[in-house]
Short mmCIF file of C-alpha atoms and ligand atoms in Angstrom, two decimals:
data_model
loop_
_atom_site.label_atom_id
_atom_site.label_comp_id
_atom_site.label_asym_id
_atom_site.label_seq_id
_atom_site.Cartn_x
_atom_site.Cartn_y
_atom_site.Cartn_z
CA UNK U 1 -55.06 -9.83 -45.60
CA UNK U 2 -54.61 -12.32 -42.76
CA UNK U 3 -56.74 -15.80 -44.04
CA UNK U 4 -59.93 -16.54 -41.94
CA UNK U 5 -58.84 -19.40 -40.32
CA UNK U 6 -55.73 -17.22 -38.56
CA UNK U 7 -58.24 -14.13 -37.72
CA UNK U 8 -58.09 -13.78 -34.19
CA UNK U 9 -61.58 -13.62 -32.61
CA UNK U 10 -62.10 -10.90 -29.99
CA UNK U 11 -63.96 -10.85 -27.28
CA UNK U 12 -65.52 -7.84 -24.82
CA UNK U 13 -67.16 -6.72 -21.67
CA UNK U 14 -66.98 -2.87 -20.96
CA UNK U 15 -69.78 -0.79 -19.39
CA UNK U 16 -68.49 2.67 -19.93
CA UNK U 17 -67.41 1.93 -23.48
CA UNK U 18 -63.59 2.44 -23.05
CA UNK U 19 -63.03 -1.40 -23.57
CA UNK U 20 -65.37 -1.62 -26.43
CA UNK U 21 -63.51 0.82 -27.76
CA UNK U 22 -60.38 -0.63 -27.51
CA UNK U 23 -61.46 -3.78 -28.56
CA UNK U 24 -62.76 -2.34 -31.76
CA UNK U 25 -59.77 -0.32 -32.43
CA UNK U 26 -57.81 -3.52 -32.13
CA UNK U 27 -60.53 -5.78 -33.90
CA UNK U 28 -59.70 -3.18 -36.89
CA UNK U 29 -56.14 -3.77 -36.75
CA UNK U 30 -55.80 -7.62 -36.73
CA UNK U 31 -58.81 -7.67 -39.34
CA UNK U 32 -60.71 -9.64 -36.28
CA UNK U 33 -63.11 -12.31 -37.35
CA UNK U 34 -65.28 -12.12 -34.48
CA UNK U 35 -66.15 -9.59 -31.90
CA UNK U 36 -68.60 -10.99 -29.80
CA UNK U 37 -69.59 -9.52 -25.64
CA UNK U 38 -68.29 -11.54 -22.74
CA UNK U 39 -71.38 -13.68 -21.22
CA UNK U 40 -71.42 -16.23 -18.46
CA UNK U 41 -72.95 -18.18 -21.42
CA UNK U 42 -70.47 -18.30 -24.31
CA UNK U 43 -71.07 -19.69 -27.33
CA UNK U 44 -69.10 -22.33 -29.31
CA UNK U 45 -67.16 -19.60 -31.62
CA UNK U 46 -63.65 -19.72 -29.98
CA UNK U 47 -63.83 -23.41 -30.04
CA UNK U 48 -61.85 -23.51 -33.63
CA UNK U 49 -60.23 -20.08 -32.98
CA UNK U 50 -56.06 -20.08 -32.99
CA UNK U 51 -56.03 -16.55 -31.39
CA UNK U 52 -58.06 -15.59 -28.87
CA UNK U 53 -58.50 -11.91 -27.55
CA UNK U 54 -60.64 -10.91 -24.11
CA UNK U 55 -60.42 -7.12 -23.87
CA UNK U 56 -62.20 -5.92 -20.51
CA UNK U 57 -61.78 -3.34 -17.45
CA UNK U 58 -60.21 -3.96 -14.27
CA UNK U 59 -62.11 -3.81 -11.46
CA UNK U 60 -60.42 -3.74 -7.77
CA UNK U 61 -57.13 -4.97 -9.02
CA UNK U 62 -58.52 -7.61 -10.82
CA UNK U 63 -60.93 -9.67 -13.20
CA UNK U 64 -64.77 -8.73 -13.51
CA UNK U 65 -66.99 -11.64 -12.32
CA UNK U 66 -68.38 -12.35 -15.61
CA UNK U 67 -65.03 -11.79 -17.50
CA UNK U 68 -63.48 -15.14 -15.08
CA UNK U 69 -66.50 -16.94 -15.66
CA UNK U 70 -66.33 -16.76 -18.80
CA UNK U 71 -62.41 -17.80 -18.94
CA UNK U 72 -63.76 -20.84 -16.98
CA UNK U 73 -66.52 -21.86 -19.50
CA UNK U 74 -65.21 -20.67 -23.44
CA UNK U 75 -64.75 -23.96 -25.13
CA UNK U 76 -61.05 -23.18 -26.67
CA UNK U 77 -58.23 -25.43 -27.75
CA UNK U 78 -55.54 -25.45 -25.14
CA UNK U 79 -52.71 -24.76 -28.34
CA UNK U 80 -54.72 -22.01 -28.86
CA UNK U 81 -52.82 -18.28 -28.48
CA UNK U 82 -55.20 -16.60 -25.36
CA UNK U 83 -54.48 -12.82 -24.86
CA UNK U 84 -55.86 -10.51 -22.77
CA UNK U 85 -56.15 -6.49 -22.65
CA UNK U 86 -57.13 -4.90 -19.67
CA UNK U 87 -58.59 -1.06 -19.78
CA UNK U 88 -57.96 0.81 -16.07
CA UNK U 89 -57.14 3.77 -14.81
CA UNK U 90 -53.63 3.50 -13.44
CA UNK U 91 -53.02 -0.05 -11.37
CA UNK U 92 -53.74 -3.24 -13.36
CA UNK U 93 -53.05 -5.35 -10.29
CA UNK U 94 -53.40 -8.71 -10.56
CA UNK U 95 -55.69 -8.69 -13.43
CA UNK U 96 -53.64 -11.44 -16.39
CA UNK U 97 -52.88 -13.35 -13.49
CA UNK U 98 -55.99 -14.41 -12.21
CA UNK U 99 -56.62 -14.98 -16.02
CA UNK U 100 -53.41 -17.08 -16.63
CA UNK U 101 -54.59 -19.41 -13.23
CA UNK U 102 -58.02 -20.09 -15.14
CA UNK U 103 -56.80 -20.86 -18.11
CA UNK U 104 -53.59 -22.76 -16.64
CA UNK U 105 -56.40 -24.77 -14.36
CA UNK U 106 -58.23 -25.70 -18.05
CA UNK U 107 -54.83 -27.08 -19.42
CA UNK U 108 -54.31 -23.47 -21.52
CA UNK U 109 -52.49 -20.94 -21.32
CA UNK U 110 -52.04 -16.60 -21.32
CA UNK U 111 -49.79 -15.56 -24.29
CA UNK U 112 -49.52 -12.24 -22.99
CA UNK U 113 -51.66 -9.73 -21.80
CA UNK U 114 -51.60 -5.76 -21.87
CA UNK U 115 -52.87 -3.27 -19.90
CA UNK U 116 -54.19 0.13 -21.39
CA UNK U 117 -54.58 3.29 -19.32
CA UNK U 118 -57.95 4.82 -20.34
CA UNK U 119 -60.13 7.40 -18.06
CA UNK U 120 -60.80 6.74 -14.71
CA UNK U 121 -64.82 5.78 -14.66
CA UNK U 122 -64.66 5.13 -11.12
CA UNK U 123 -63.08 7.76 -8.59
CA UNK U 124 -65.03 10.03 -7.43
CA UNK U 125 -63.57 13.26 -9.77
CA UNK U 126 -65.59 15.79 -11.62
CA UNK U 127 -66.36 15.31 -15.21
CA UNK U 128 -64.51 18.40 -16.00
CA UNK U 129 -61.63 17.01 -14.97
CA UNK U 130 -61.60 13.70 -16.69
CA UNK U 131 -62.82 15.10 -19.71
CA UNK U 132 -59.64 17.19 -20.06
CA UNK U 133 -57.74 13.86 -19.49
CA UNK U 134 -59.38 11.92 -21.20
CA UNK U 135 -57.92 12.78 -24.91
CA UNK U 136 -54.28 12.81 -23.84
CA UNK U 137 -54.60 9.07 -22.37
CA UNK U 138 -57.03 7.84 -25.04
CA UNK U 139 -54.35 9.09 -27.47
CA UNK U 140 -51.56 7.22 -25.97
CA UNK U 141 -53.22 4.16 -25.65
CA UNK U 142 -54.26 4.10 -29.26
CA UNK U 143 -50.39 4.47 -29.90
CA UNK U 144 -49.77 1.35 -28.35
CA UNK U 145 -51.95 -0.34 -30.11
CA UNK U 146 -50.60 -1.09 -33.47
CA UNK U 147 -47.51 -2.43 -30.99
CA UNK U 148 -49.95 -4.73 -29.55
CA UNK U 149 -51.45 -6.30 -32.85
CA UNK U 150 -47.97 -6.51 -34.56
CA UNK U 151 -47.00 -8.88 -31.32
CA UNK U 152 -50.63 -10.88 -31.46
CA UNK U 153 -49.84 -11.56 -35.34
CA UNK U 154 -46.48 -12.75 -34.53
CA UNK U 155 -47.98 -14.78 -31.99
CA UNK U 156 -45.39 -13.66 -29.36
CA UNK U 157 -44.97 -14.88 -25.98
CA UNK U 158 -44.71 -12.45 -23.42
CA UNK U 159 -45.34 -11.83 -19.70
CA UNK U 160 -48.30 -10.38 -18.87
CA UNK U 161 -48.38 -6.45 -17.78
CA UNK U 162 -49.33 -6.69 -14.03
CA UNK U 163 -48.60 -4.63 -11.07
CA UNK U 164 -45.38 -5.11 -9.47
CA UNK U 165 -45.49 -8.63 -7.16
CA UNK U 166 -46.10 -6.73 -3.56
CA UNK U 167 -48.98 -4.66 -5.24
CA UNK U 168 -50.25 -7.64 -7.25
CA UNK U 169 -50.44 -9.98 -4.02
CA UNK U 170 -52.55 -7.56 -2.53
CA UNK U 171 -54.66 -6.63 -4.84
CA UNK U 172 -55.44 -10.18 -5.39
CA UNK U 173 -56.20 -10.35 -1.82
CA UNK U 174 -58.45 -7.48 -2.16
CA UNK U 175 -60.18 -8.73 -4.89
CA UNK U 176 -60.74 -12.07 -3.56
CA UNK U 177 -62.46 -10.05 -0.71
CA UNK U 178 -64.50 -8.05 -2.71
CA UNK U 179 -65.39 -10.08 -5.53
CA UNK U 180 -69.10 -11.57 -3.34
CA UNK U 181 -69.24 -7.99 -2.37
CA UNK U 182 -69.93 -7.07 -5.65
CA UNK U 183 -72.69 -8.97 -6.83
CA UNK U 184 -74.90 -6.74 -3.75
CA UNK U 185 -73.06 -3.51 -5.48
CA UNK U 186 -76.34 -2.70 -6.79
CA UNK U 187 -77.50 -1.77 -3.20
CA UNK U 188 -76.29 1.55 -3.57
CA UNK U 189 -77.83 2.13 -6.44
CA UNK U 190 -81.34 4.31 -6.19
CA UNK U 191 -83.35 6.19 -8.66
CA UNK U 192 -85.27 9.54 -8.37
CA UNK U 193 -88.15 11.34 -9.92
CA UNK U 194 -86.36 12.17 -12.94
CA UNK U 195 -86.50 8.60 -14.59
CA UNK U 196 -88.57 8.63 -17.69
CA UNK U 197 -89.03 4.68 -17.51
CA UNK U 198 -87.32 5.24 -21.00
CA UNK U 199 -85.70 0.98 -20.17
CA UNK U 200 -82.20 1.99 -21.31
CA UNK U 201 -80.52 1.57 -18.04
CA UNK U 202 -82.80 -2.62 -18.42
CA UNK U 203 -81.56 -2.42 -21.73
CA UNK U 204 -77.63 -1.99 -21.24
CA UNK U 205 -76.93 -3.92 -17.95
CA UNK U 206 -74.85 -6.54 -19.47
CA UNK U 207 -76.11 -8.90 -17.14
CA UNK U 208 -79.96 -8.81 -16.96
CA UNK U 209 -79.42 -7.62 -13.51
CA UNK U 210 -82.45 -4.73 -13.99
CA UNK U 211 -86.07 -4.98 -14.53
CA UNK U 212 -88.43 -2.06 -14.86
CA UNK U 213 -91.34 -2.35 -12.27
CA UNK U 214 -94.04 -0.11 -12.74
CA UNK U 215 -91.90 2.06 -15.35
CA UNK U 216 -89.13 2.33 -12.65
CA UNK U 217 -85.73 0.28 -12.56
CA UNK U 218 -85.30 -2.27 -10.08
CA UNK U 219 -82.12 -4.23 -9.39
CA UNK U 220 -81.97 -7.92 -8.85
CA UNK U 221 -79.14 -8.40 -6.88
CA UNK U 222 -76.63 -9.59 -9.75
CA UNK U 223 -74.19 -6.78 -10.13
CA UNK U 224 -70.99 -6.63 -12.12
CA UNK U 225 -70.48 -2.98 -10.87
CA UNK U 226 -69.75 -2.00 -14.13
CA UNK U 227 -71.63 1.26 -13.72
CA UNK U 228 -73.65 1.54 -17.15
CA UNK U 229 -76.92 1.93 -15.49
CA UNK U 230 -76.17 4.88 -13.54
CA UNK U 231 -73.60 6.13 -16.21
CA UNK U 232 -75.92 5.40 -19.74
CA UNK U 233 -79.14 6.98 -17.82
CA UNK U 234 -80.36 10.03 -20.25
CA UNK U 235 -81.93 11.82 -17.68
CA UNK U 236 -79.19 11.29 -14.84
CA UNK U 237 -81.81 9.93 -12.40
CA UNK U 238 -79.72 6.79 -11.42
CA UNK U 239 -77.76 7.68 -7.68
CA UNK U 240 -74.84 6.17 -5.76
CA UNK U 241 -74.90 6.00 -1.84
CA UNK U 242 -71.54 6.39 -0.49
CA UNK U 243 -68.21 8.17 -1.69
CA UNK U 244 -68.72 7.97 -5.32
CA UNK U 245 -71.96 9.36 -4.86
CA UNK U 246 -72.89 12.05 -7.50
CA UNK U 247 -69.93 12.88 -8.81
CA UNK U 248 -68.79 10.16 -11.49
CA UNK U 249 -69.61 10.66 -14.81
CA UNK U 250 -67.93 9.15 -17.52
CA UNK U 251 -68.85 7.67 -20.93
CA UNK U 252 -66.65 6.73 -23.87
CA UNK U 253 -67.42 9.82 -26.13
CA UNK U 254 -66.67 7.14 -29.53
CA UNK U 255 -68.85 4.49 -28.44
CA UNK U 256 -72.69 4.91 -28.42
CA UNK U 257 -75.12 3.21 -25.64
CA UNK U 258 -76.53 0.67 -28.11
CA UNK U 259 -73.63 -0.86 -29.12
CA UNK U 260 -73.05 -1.96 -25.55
CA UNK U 261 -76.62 -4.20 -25.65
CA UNK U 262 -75.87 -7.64 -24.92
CA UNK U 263 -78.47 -10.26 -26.58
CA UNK U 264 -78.90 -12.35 -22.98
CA UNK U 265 -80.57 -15.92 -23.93
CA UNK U 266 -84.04 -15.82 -24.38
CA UNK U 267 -83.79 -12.42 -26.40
CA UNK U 268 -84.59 -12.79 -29.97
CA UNK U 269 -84.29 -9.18 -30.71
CA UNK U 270 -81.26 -7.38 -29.41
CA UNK U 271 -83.15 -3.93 -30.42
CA UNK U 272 -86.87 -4.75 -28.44
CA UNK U 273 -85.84 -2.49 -25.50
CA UNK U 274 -83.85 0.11 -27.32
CA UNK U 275 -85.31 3.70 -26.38
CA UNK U 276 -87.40 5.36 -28.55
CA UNK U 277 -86.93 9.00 -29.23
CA UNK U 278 -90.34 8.75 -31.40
CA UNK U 279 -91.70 8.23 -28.19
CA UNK U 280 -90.85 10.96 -26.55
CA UNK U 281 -87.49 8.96 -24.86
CA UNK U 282 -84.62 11.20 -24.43
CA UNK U 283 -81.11 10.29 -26.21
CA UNK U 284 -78.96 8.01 -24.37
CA UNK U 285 -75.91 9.54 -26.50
CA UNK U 286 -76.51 13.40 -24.64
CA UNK U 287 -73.19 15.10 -23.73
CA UNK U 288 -71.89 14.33 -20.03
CA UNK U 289 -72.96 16.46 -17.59
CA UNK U 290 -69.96 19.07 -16.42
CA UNK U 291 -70.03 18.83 -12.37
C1 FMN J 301 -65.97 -1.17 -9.76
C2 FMN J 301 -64.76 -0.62 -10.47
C3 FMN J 301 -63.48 -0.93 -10.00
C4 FMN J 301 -62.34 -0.41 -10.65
N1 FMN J 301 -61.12 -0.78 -10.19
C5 FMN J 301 -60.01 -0.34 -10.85
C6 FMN J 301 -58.70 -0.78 -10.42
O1 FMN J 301 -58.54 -1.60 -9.51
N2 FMN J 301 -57.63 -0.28 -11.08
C7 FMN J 301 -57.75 0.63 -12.11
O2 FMN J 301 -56.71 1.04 -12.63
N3 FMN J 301 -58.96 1.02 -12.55
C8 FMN J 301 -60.10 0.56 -11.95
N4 FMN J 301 -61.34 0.94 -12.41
C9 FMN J 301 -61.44 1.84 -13.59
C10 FMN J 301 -61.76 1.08 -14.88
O3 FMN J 301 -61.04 -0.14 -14.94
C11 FMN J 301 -61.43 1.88 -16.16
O4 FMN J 301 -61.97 3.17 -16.14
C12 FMN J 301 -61.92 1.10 -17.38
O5 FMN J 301 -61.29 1.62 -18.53
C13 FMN J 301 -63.42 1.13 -17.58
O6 FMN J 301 -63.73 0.35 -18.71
P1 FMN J 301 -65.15 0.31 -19.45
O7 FMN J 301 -65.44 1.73 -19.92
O8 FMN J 301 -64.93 -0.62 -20.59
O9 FMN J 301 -66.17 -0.16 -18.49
C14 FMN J 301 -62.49 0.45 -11.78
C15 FMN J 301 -63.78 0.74 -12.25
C16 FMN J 301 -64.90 0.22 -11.60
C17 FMN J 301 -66.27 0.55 -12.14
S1 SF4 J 302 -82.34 4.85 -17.97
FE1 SF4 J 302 -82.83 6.41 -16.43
S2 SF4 J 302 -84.72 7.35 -17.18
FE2 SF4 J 302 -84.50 5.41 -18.29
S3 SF4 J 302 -85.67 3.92 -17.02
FE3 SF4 J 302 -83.53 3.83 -16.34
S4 SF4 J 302 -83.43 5.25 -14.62
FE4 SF4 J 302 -85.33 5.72 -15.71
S1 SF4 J 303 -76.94 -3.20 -12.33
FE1 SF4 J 303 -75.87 -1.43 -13.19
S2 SF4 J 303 -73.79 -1.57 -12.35
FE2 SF4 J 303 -74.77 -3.56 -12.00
S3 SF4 J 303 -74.17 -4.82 -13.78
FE3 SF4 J 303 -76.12 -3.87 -14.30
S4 SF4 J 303 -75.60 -1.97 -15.37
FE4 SF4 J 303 -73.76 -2.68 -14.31
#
């Protein structure tokens, strides 16, 4: 058993659940001492920490808002071994790299950093479809993960899994272009009669970014585009404008909508909003919906 002081704490921000996932799968492996969810507010527990894990989803070929603001602000020891694991569907882009420039511009630096194929939760494919992928690329990632903690508790050095450099220049390019775009992604978002005003969709947006108003939700303007709200929502009444539309629906089927609540400051009780089924609130944990 690996002594506390050389546990590596583990960090996560997933809104579908495939990066929680891996992170816990992982967190298992190394015998993790913390695993704790990305916020623009971290807290002090990496400070002491000799290996250092941020597990997370790529979104537009790169690094979600939150995840890089959070590179920017973990207190961390510069000796310390930083690795990263990115969760995507097929293009990593330029992901570790805009990690490695944070932490290179904070006198650290990326060890290494891995990226994990896991179902699409984006493109605009029926869930019938990714639900027959699903298990074959879930299963091969998990393969690669004993691979991955053998190489984090040898503390190797390796260079980080990115697209190749023509596809990584311009999906940095991209990203830089749509990162401010993203924060408004929430526009798109409407809901319909359906909604119970059950709170869950409040309740997992890892960013505060929803409040209920008059038992219906309401976005702020603050979006990560991570897609739990519309994703998470028991009764399916959350809609995207635009090309994605209707048609996305995807949930890790091992990872259940509570664990993804993030205590935001100011909460004392992580479980105040959780949905109760006493109450007549349906089960955030339903089966997907075959479209
Ligand atoms: C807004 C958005 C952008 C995405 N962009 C990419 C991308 O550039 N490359 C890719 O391979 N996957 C992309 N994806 C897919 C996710 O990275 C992938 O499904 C991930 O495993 C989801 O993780 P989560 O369940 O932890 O949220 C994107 C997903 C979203 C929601
Ligand atoms: S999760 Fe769905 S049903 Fe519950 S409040 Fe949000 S939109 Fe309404
Ligand atoms: S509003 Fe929805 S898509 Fe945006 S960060 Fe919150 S849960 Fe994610």
């Amino acid at each position: 058993m690996a002594s506390t002081q050389n546990r590596p704490r583990l960090f996560w921000f997933s809104g579908t659940g495939n990066s929680l996932f891996v992170a816990r799968e992982l967190a298992r492996l190394l015998e993790a001492e913390v695993l704790e969810p990305v916020t623009e507010t971290p807290s002090g527990t990496a400070r002491d920490a000799s290996r250092i894990g941020i597990v997370f989803p790529v979104y537009c070929f790169g690094l979600p808002r939150c995840v890089a603001t959070f590179l920017t602000r973990v207190p961390l020891n510069s000796d310390a071994y930083v690795f990263t694991v990115a969760t995507m569907a097929l293009l990593p882009g330029a992901a570790h790299r805009q990690a490695e420039r944070i932490l290179e511009a904070r006198g650290a630096a990326l060890a290494a950093g891995w990226s994990l194929r896991m179902p699409d939760n984006f493109s605009p494919v029926p869930a019938s479809f990714l639900q027959r992928a699903a298990g074959r690329v879930e299963a091969k990632t998990l393969a690669r993960l004993e691979g991955i903690a053998e190489h984090v508790r040898q503390a190797h050095r390796l260079p980080a899994e990115g697209s190749g450099a023509p596809l990584r220049g311009m999906g940095d390019w991209l990203h830089r272009r749509m990162l401010p775009r993203m924060a408004h992604w929430d526009r798109g978002f409407r809901v319909d009669a359906s909604c119970t005003g059950c709170g869950l969709c409040e309740r997992i947006c890892p960013v505060g970014n929803i409040l209920l108003d008059d038992g219906k939700p309401v976005w702020q303007g603050s979006c990560e585009a991570c897609y739990a709200c519309m994703q998470w929502c028991p009764v399916d009444a959350v809609h995207c404008r635009g090309l994605l539309g209707n048609r996305l629906h995807y949930r890790n089927p091992h990872v259940r909508a509570e664990e993804l609540f993030v205590r935001l400051p100011g909460e004392e009780d992580a479980s105040l909003r959780t949905p109760d089924p006493a109450a007549g609130h349906p089960s955030p944990d339903r089966p997907m919906p075959a479209r």
